[in-house]
Coordinates of C-alpha atoms and ligand atoms in Angstrom, one line a residue:
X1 CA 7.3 8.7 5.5
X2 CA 8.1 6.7 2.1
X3 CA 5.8 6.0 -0.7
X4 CA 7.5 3.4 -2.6
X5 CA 4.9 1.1 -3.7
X6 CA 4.0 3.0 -7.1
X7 CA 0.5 2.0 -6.8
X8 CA -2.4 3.2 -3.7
X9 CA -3.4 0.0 -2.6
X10 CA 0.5 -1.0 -2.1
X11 CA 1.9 2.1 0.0
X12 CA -1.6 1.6 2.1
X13 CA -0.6 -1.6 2.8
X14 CA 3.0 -0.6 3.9
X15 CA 1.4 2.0 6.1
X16 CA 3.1 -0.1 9.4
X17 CA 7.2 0.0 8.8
X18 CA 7.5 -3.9 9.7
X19 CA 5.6 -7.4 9.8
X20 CA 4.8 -9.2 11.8
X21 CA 5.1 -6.9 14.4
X22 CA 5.4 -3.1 13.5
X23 CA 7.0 -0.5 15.8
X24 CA 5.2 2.0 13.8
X25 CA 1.4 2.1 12.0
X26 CA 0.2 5.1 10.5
X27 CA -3.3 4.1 11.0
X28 CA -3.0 3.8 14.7
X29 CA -4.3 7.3 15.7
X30 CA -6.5 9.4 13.5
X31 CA -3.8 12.4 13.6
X32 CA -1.1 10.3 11.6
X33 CA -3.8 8.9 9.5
X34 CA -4.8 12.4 8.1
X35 CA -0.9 12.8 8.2
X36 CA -0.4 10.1 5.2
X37 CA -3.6 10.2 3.6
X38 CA -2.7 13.9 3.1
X39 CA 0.7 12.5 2.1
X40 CA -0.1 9.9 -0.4
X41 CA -2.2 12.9 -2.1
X42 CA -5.8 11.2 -0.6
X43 CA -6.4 13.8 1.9
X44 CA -9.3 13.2 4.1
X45 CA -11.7 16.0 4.5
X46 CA -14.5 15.0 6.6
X47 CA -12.7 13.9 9.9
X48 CA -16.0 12.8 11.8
X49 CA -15.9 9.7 11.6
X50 CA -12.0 9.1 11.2
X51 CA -12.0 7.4 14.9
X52 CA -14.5 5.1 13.9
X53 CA -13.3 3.9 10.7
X54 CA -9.8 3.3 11.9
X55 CA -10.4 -0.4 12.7
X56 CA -11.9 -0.9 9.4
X57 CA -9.0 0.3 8.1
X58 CA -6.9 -1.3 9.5
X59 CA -8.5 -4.7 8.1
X60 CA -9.0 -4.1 4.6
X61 CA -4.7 -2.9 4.8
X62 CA -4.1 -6.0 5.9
X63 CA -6.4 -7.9 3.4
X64 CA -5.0 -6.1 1.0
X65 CA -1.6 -7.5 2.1
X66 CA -2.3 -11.1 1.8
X67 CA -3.9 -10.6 -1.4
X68 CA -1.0 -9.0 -3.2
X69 CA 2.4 -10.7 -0.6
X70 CA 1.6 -14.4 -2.0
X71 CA 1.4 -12.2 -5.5
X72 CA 5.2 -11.6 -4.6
X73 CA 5.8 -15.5 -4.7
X74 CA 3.8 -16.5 -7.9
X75 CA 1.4 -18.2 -5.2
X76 CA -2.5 -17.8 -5.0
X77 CA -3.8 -15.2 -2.6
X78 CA -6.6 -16.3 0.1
X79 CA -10.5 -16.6 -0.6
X80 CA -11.3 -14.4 2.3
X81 CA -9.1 -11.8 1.8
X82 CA -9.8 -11.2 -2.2
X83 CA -13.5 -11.2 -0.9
X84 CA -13.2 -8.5 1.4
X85 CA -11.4 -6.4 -0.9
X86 CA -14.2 -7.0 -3.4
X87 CA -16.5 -5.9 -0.9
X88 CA -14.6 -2.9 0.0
X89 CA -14.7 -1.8 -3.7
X90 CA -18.2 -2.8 -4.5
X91 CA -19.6 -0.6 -1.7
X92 CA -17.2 2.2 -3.3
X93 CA -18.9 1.2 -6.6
X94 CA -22.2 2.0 -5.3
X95 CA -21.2 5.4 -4.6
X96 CA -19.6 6.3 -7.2
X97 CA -19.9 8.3 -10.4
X98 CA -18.0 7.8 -13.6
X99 CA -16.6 11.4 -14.1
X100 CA -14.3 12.5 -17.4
X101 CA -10.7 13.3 -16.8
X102 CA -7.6 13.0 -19.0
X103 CA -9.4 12.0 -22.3
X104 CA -11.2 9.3 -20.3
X105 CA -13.4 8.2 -17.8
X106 CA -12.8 6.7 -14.3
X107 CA -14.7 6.3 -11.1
X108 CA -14.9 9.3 -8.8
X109 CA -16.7 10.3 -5.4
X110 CA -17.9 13.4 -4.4
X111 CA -16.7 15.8 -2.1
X112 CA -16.1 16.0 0.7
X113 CA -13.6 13.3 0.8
X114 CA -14.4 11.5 4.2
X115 CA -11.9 8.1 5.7
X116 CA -14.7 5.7 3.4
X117 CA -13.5 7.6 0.2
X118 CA -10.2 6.8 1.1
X119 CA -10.8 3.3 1.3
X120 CA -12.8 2.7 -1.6
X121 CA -10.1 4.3 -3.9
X122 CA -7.3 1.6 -2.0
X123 CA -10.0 -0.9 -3.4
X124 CA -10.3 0.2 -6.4
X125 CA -6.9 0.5 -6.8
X126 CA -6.2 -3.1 -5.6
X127 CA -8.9 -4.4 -8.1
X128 CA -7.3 -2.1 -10.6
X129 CA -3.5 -3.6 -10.1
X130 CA -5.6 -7.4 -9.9
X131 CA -6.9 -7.4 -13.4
X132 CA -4.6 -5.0 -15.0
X133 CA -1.3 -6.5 -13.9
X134 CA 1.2 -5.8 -14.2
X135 CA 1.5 -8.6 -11.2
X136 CA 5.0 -10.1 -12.3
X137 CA 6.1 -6.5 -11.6
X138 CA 5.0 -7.1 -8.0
X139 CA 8.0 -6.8 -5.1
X140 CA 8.3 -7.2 -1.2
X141 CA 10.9 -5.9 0.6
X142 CA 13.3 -8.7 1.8
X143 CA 14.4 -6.9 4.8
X144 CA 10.8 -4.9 6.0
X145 CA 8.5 -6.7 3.7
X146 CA 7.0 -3.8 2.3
X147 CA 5.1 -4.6 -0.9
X148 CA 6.2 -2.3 -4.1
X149 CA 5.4 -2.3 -7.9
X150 CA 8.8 -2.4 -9.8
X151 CA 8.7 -0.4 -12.3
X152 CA 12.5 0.5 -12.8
X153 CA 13.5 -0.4 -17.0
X154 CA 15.4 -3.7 -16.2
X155 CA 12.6 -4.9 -13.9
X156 CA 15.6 -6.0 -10.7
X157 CA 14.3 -3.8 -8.0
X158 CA 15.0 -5.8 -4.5
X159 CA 14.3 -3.3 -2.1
X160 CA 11.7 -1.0 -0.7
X161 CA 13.9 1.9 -1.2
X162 CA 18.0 2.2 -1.4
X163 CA 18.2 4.4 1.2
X164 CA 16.6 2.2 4.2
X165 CA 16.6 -1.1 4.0
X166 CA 19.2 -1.5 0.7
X167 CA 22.0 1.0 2.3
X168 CA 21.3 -0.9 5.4
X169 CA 21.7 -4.6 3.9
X170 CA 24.6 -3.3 2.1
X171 CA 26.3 -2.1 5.3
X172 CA 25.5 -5.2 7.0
X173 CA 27.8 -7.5 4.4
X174 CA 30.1 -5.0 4.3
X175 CA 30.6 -5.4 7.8
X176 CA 30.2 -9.0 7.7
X177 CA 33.0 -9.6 4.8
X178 CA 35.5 -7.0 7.1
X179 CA 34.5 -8.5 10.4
X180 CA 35.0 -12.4 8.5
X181 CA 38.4 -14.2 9.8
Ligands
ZN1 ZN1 12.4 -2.6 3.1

């Protein structure tokens, strides 16, 4: 597993290895859900309900995906999909306390962490990234088009990570220029 987006909301959304058709999704099956969440340093602790709240999921990942892959482009992300984020975080806000930490404050949810509290912090972290920027910053992955924030010094990261899909891009023309007549 590879958490290269920098920011929540972004690794959720790469959480299936390819689009439009992923060979693997890591919210398929509660057991590889609890694997990542517990991976990305949101560990679920209430498992109940995990089953249940897979589909939902599911969803807001891929809202979240076609809010922030036209963000890639410069282009405007879709109505829908902005609103169901919103609605995602809203319904986190409503639970939510504002708790001290670092100096500051920030929303917080109490324990035990259960699948909803992971989805509200993806929420709030999308609604974070949306009005905070820094959205020129935002990437996707030529090759897999997994969604990443760049924030290397010179600002020219191309790829989800050097050693997938930029080793593998780089072998490819390397082949390509020997195998060229
Ligand atoms: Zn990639």
């Amino acid at each position: 597993m590879e958490l290269v987006g920098n920011a929540l909301c972004l690794d959720f959304a790469n959480t299936v290895n390819s689009r439009p058709v992923a060979r693997r999704d890591w919210l398929a099956v509660p057991e590889q859900a609890l694997t990542w969440a517990r991976a990305a340093g949101h560990p679920i602790e209430r498992q109940a309900d995990l089953t249940a709240a897979l589909p939902g999921a599911r969803e807001l990942r891929e809202s979240v995906f076609r809010v922030f892959d036209p963000l890639t482009r410069g282009a405007d992300p879709p109505r829908a999909d902005l609103d169901a984020v919103t609605a995602v975080y809203a319904d986190g806000l409503a639970h939510a306390a504002l708790e001290r930490a670092d100096g500051r404050f920030g929303f917080a949810w109490p324990a035990p962490r259960t699948p909803r509290t992971l989805l509200w912090e993806v929420a709030a972290s999308a609604a974070d990234l949306l009005s905070r920027g820094p959205l020129e910053r935002l990437g996707a992955c030529p090759s897999c088009c997994w969604l990443f924030l760049d924030t290397s010094k010179n600002g020219r990261r191309r790829w989800c990570s050097m050693t997938t899909c930029g080793s593998r891009d780089k072998a490819r023309r390397y082949y390509a220029t020997r195998t060229s007549p």
